[in-house]
Amino acid sequence: MNFFREGITRVVGHRGSPTKALENTFESFDRAEADGADGVELDVRLTLDGEAVVFHDPEIVIGDRRMPVAQVTMPELAAVEVVRGELRGRVPTLREVLERYGSAGRFLVELKTGPSPRPGLLEFRVAALLAQMHVLDRAVVLSFSADMLRRVKEHEPRVETCLNFDATAFRPTGRFWPDLPKGCETIGPNVALATGRLMAEAKEAGVGVHVWTVNDPEVARQLAVWGAASVISDDVTLVGPAIR
């Protein structure tokens, strides 16, 4: 059984611990782990030479230029230190993250939409890595793109997938979530949409719910009572005690 399907509300660090370290870096994931996170959420994009890297934004600053990640090679990216205010760090590959945390790692892996040097390659790379690193039972692949999730399942049917959505997503009349791609049994609503009615209908339908981004302890406690699979938070020290 998948770690996130065991009936316990998991506390997940949103890109690690972004208030205390640069998001999506080893330092951020280490801090979330030290603060008691059950797992981490991370974002994945594809470089020009086909490497799956952990980075949220579609563009990155290299020298005095802002360039799409999809047009940067891995050697170029490896030489870059990302700086945001007082926070700084380097961009890891997905393989490096999976290797670093080994059997202790639990991951919500979000596939980011946008330009790609080779459409469909990111889905293949992520599915293959999760299988090769033996983390399929400790990982869920998330995306706002139903097509990306469908392709992931085509590459690796054993992978658990989750459709993210916010208030801008089309939802059929009378429905609380968008149509799910084949094989997807989990949803990731924005916290503003995670109402009691949505949670009740999801439970009745056997649909798991990963809620983002939850930074209010009382909201986190209520979501746990309603049976959320996970709450994804910028600071697990705030929401963790409320749930546990």
Short mmCIF file of C-alpha atoms in Angstrom, two decimals:
data_model
loop_
_atom_site.label_atom_id
_atom_site.label_comp_id
_atom_site.label_asym_id
_atom_site.label_seq_id
_atom_site.Cartn_x
_atom_site.Cartn_y
_atom_site.Cartn_z
CA MET A 1 0.00 0.00 0.00
CA ASN A 2 1.14 3.53 -0.73
CA PHE A 3 2.42 5.47 2.30
CA PHE A 4 -0.09 8.25 1.59
CA ARG A 5 -3.01 5.80 1.43
CA GLU A 6 -2.71 4.35 4.92
CA GLY A 7 -5.60 6.32 6.43
CA ILE A 8 -3.42 8.72 8.44
CA THR A 9 -3.24 12.42 7.61
CA ARG A 10 0.37 13.11 6.67
CA VAL A 11 2.10 16.44 7.26
CA VAL A 12 4.08 17.39 4.15
CA GLY A 13 6.63 20.17 3.77
CA HIS A 14 5.71 22.43 0.83
CA ARG A 15 8.92 22.47 -1.25
CA GLY A 16 10.55 21.45 2.01
CA SER A 17 10.63 24.28 4.53
CA PRO A 18 10.55 27.43 2.37
CA THR A 19 10.35 29.91 5.25
CA LYS A 20 13.66 28.64 6.68
CA ALA A 21 15.69 27.64 3.61
CA LEU A 22 15.58 28.11 -0.15
CA GLU A 23 12.66 26.05 -1.45
CA ASN A 24 13.29 22.79 -3.32
CA THR A 25 16.86 22.41 -2.04
CA PHE A 26 18.54 19.82 0.16
CA GLU A 27 18.66 22.40 2.95
CA SER A 28 14.92 22.96 2.70
CA PHE A 29 14.11 19.25 2.66
CA ASP A 30 16.52 18.59 5.55
CA ARG A 31 14.86 21.30 7.62
CA ALA A 32 11.37 19.93 6.95
CA GLU A 33 12.55 16.46 7.96
CA ALA A 34 14.14 17.83 11.14
CA ASP A 35 10.91 19.67 11.97
CA GLY A 36 8.93 16.42 11.80
CA ALA A 37 7.48 16.34 8.28
CA ASP A 38 6.15 12.97 7.16
CA GLY A 39 7.26 13.79 3.62
CA VAL A 40 8.09 16.63 1.26
CA GLU A 41 6.40 18.12 -1.77
CA LEU A 42 8.72 19.11 -4.61
CA ASP A 43 8.49 20.49 -8.13
CA VAL A 44 10.09 18.95 -11.21
CA ARG A 45 10.99 20.40 -14.60
CA LEU A 46 13.04 19.19 -17.55
CA THR A 47 16.32 20.75 -18.73
CA LEU A 48 17.32 21.17 -22.36
CA ASP A 49 19.41 17.99 -22.20
CA GLY A 50 16.61 15.94 -20.64
CA GLU A 51 17.42 15.95 -16.92
CA ALA A 52 14.58 16.04 -14.37
CA VAL A 53 15.48 18.82 -11.93
CA VAL A 54 13.78 20.04 -8.77
CA PHE A 55 12.75 23.65 -9.41
CA HIS A 56 9.44 25.50 -9.25
CA ASP A 57 9.64 28.49 -11.59
CA PRO A 58 9.64 28.19 -15.41
CA GLU A 59 12.66 30.51 -15.60
CA ILE A 60 15.94 30.83 -13.76
CA VAL A 61 18.45 33.69 -13.53
CA ILE A 62 21.88 32.83 -14.96
CA GLY A 63 24.30 35.72 -14.73
CA ASP A 64 22.39 38.75 -15.96
CA ARG A 65 19.88 36.72 -17.98
CA ARG A 66 16.56 35.16 -17.10
CA MET A 67 16.23 31.92 -19.07
CA PRO A 68 13.61 29.17 -19.32
CA VAL A 69 14.74 26.07 -17.46
CA ALA A 70 13.81 24.12 -20.60
CA GLN A 71 16.54 25.98 -22.51
CA VAL A 72 19.30 25.41 -19.94
CA THR A 73 21.61 22.39 -19.91
CA MET A 74 22.42 20.49 -16.74
CA PRO A 75 26.08 21.64 -16.66
CA GLU A 76 24.90 25.27 -16.91
CA LEU A 77 22.34 24.72 -14.16
CA ALA A 78 24.80 22.95 -11.88
CA ALA A 79 27.02 26.05 -11.91
CA VAL A 80 24.22 28.36 -10.75
CA GLU A 81 23.58 29.44 -7.16
CA VAL A 82 19.98 30.58 -6.77
CA VAL A 83 19.60 33.62 -4.51
CA ARG A 84 16.31 34.91 -3.11
CA GLY A 85 16.78 37.52 -0.46
CA GLU A 86 18.90 35.98 2.29
CA LEU A 87 18.19 32.45 1.09
CA ARG A 88 20.43 30.69 -1.40
CA GLY A 89 21.13 27.23 -2.72
CA ARG A 90 21.66 25.01 -5.75
CA VAL A 91 19.18 23.15 -7.93
CA PRO A 92 19.26 19.37 -7.32
CA THR A 93 18.20 16.71 -9.76
CA LEU A 94 15.31 14.44 -8.89
CA ARG A 95 17.68 11.47 -8.86
CA GLU A 96 19.92 13.22 -6.32
CA VAL A 97 16.96 13.89 -4.03
CA LEU A 98 15.73 10.30 -4.20
CA GLU A 99 19.25 9.00 -3.56
CA ARG A 100 19.87 11.37 -0.65
CA TYR A 101 16.82 10.40 1.38
CA GLY A 102 16.79 6.72 0.49
CA SER A 103 14.28 4.47 2.24
CA ALA A 104 13.32 7.26 4.66
CA GLY A 105 12.03 9.57 1.92
CA ARG A 106 8.35 10.16 1.20
CA PHE A 107 7.58 12.41 -1.74
CA LEU A 108 4.79 14.32 -3.43
CA VAL A 109 6.34 15.00 -6.84
CA GLU A 110 4.66 17.76 -8.82
CA LEU A 111 5.19 17.82 -12.57
CA LYS A 112 5.24 21.45 -13.69
CA THR A 113 3.54 22.42 -16.91
CA GLY A 114 5.11 24.67 -19.53
CA PRO A 115 7.53 24.54 -22.46
CA SER A 116 9.58 21.36 -22.74
CA PRO A 117 12.47 20.46 -25.05
CA ARG A 118 10.74 17.13 -25.68
CA PRO A 119 7.01 16.84 -24.85
CA GLY A 120 6.30 13.77 -22.75
CA LEU A 121 9.90 13.17 -21.71
CA LEU A 122 9.44 14.60 -18.21
CA GLU A 123 6.64 12.14 -17.49
CA PHE A 124 8.80 9.25 -18.70
CA ARG A 125 11.84 10.38 -16.70
CA VAL A 126 9.89 10.76 -13.45
CA ALA A 127 8.02 7.46 -13.80
CA ALA A 128 11.25 5.63 -14.61
CA LEU A 129 13.17 7.18 -11.71
CA LEU A 130 10.48 6.37 -9.15
CA ALA A 131 10.48 2.76 -10.32
CA GLN A 132 14.28 2.46 -10.52
CA MET A 133 14.76 3.96 -7.05
CA HIS A 134 12.05 1.70 -5.55
CA VAL A 135 9.94 4.53 -4.15
CA LEU A 136 6.61 3.85 -5.87
CA ASP A 137 5.03 2.94 -2.53
CA ARG A 138 6.35 6.15 -0.96
CA ALA A 139 5.55 8.66 -3.69
CA VAL A 140 2.63 10.35 -5.43
CA VAL A 141 2.95 12.24 -8.72
CA LEU A 142 0.91 15.46 -8.79
CA SER A 143 0.12 17.86 -11.62
CA PHE A 144 -2.39 20.46 -12.73
CA SER A 145 -2.29 18.70 -16.11
CA ALA A 146 -4.54 15.66 -16.54
CA ASP A 147 -2.65 14.80 -19.74
CA MET A 148 0.67 14.65 -17.90
CA LEU A 149 -0.81 12.36 -15.26
CA ARG A 150 -2.29 10.14 -17.95
CA ARG A 151 1.10 9.80 -19.63
CA VAL A 152 2.81 8.99 -16.32
CA LYS A 153 0.36 6.12 -15.77
CA GLU A 154 0.97 4.88 -19.29
CA HIS A 155 4.70 4.72 -18.59
CA GLU A 156 4.33 3.21 -15.11
CA PRO A 157 0.85 1.92 -14.14
CA ARG A 158 1.92 1.37 -10.52
CA VAL A 159 2.53 5.04 -9.81
CA GLU A 160 -0.04 6.88 -7.68
CA THR A 161 -1.24 10.12 -9.32
CA CYS A 162 -3.05 13.21 -8.03
CA LEU A 163 -4.80 15.95 -10.01
CA ASN A 164 -4.15 19.40 -8.53
CA PHE A 165 -6.65 22.19 -9.06
CA ASP A 166 -7.67 25.63 -7.87
CA ALA A 167 -10.71 27.84 -8.37
CA THR A 168 -9.84 28.49 -12.02
CA ALA A 169 -10.19 24.82 -13.01
CA PHE A 170 -13.28 23.66 -14.90
CA ARG A 171 -15.49 21.44 -12.79
CA PRO A 172 -18.64 19.87 -14.21
CA THR A 173 -21.89 21.25 -12.82
CA GLY A 174 -22.57 19.83 -9.38
CA ARG A 175 -19.07 18.39 -9.05
CA PHE A 176 -16.43 19.44 -6.54
CA TRP A 177 -13.41 18.43 -8.62
CA PRO A 178 -12.46 18.21 -12.33
CA ASP A 179 -12.75 15.02 -14.34
CA LEU A 180 -9.90 12.72 -13.39
CA PRO A 181 -7.64 11.06 -15.97
CA LYS A 182 -7.73 7.28 -16.24
CA GLY A 183 -6.19 5.59 -13.22
CA CYS A 184 -6.10 8.74 -11.07
CA GLU A 185 -7.89 8.34 -7.73
CA THR A 186 -6.50 11.31 -5.80
CA ILE A 187 -7.15 15.05 -5.91
CA GLY A 188 -5.12 18.05 -4.74
CA PRO A 189 -7.42 21.01 -4.09
CA ASN A 190 -6.32 24.44 -2.99
CA VAL A 191 -7.15 24.84 0.69
CA ALA A 192 -9.93 27.33 -0.11
CA LEU A 193 -11.80 24.58 -2.00
CA ALA A 194 -11.33 21.85 0.61
CA THR A 195 -14.76 22.19 2.19
CA GLY A 196 -16.56 19.68 4.35
CA ARG A 197 -18.80 18.73 1.41
CA LEU A 198 -15.85 18.12 -0.90
CA MET A 199 -14.13 16.01 1.73
CA ALA A 200 -17.28 14.00 2.41
CA GLU A 201 -17.91 13.32 -1.27
CA ALA A 202 -14.27 12.37 -1.82
CA LYS A 203 -14.43 9.92 1.09
CA GLU A 204 -17.62 8.36 -0.27
CA ALA A 205 -16.05 8.03 -3.73
CA GLY A 206 -12.81 6.55 -2.38
CA VAL A 207 -10.82 9.54 -3.63
CA GLY A 208 -7.76 10.59 -1.62
CA VAL A 209 -7.26 14.32 -0.92
CA HIS A 210 -3.95 16.20 -0.61
CA VAL A 211 -4.68 19.82 0.40
CA TRP A 212 -2.36 22.76 -0.33
CA THR A 213 -1.14 25.11 1.09
CA VAL A 214 -2.23 24.78 4.74
CA ASN A 215 -0.60 27.16 7.21
CA ASP A 216 -3.41 27.53 9.75
CA PRO A 217 -3.29 24.95 12.57
CA GLU A 218 -7.07 24.97 13.08
CA VAL A 219 -7.70 24.40 9.39
CA ALA A 220 -5.15 21.58 9.42
CA ARG A 221 -6.86 19.96 12.41
CA GLN A 222 -10.25 20.10 10.69
CA LEU A 223 -8.88 18.63 7.48
CA ALA A 224 -7.42 15.75 9.47
CA VAL A 225 -10.80 15.14 11.10
CA TRP A 226 -12.35 15.04 7.64
CA GLY A 227 -9.78 12.47 6.55
CA ALA A 228 -7.32 14.33 4.31
CA ALA A 229 -4.52 12.12 3.01
CA SER A 230 -2.09 14.96 3.61
CA VAL A 231 -1.86 18.64 4.38
CA ILE A 232 0.94 20.45 2.56
CA SER A 233 2.39 23.30 4.62
CA ASP A 234 5.08 25.96 4.43
CA ASP A 235 5.86 25.31 8.12
CA VAL A 236 5.20 21.83 9.48
CA THR A 237 6.00 23.01 13.01
CA LEU A 238 2.73 24.95 12.90
CA VAL A 239 0.38 22.31 11.53
CA GLY A 240 2.06 19.13 12.71
CA PRO A 241 1.18 19.48 16.41
CA ALA A 242 -2.40 20.45 15.50
CA ILE A 243 -2.88 17.18 13.65
CA ARG A 244 -0.95 14.86 15.91
#
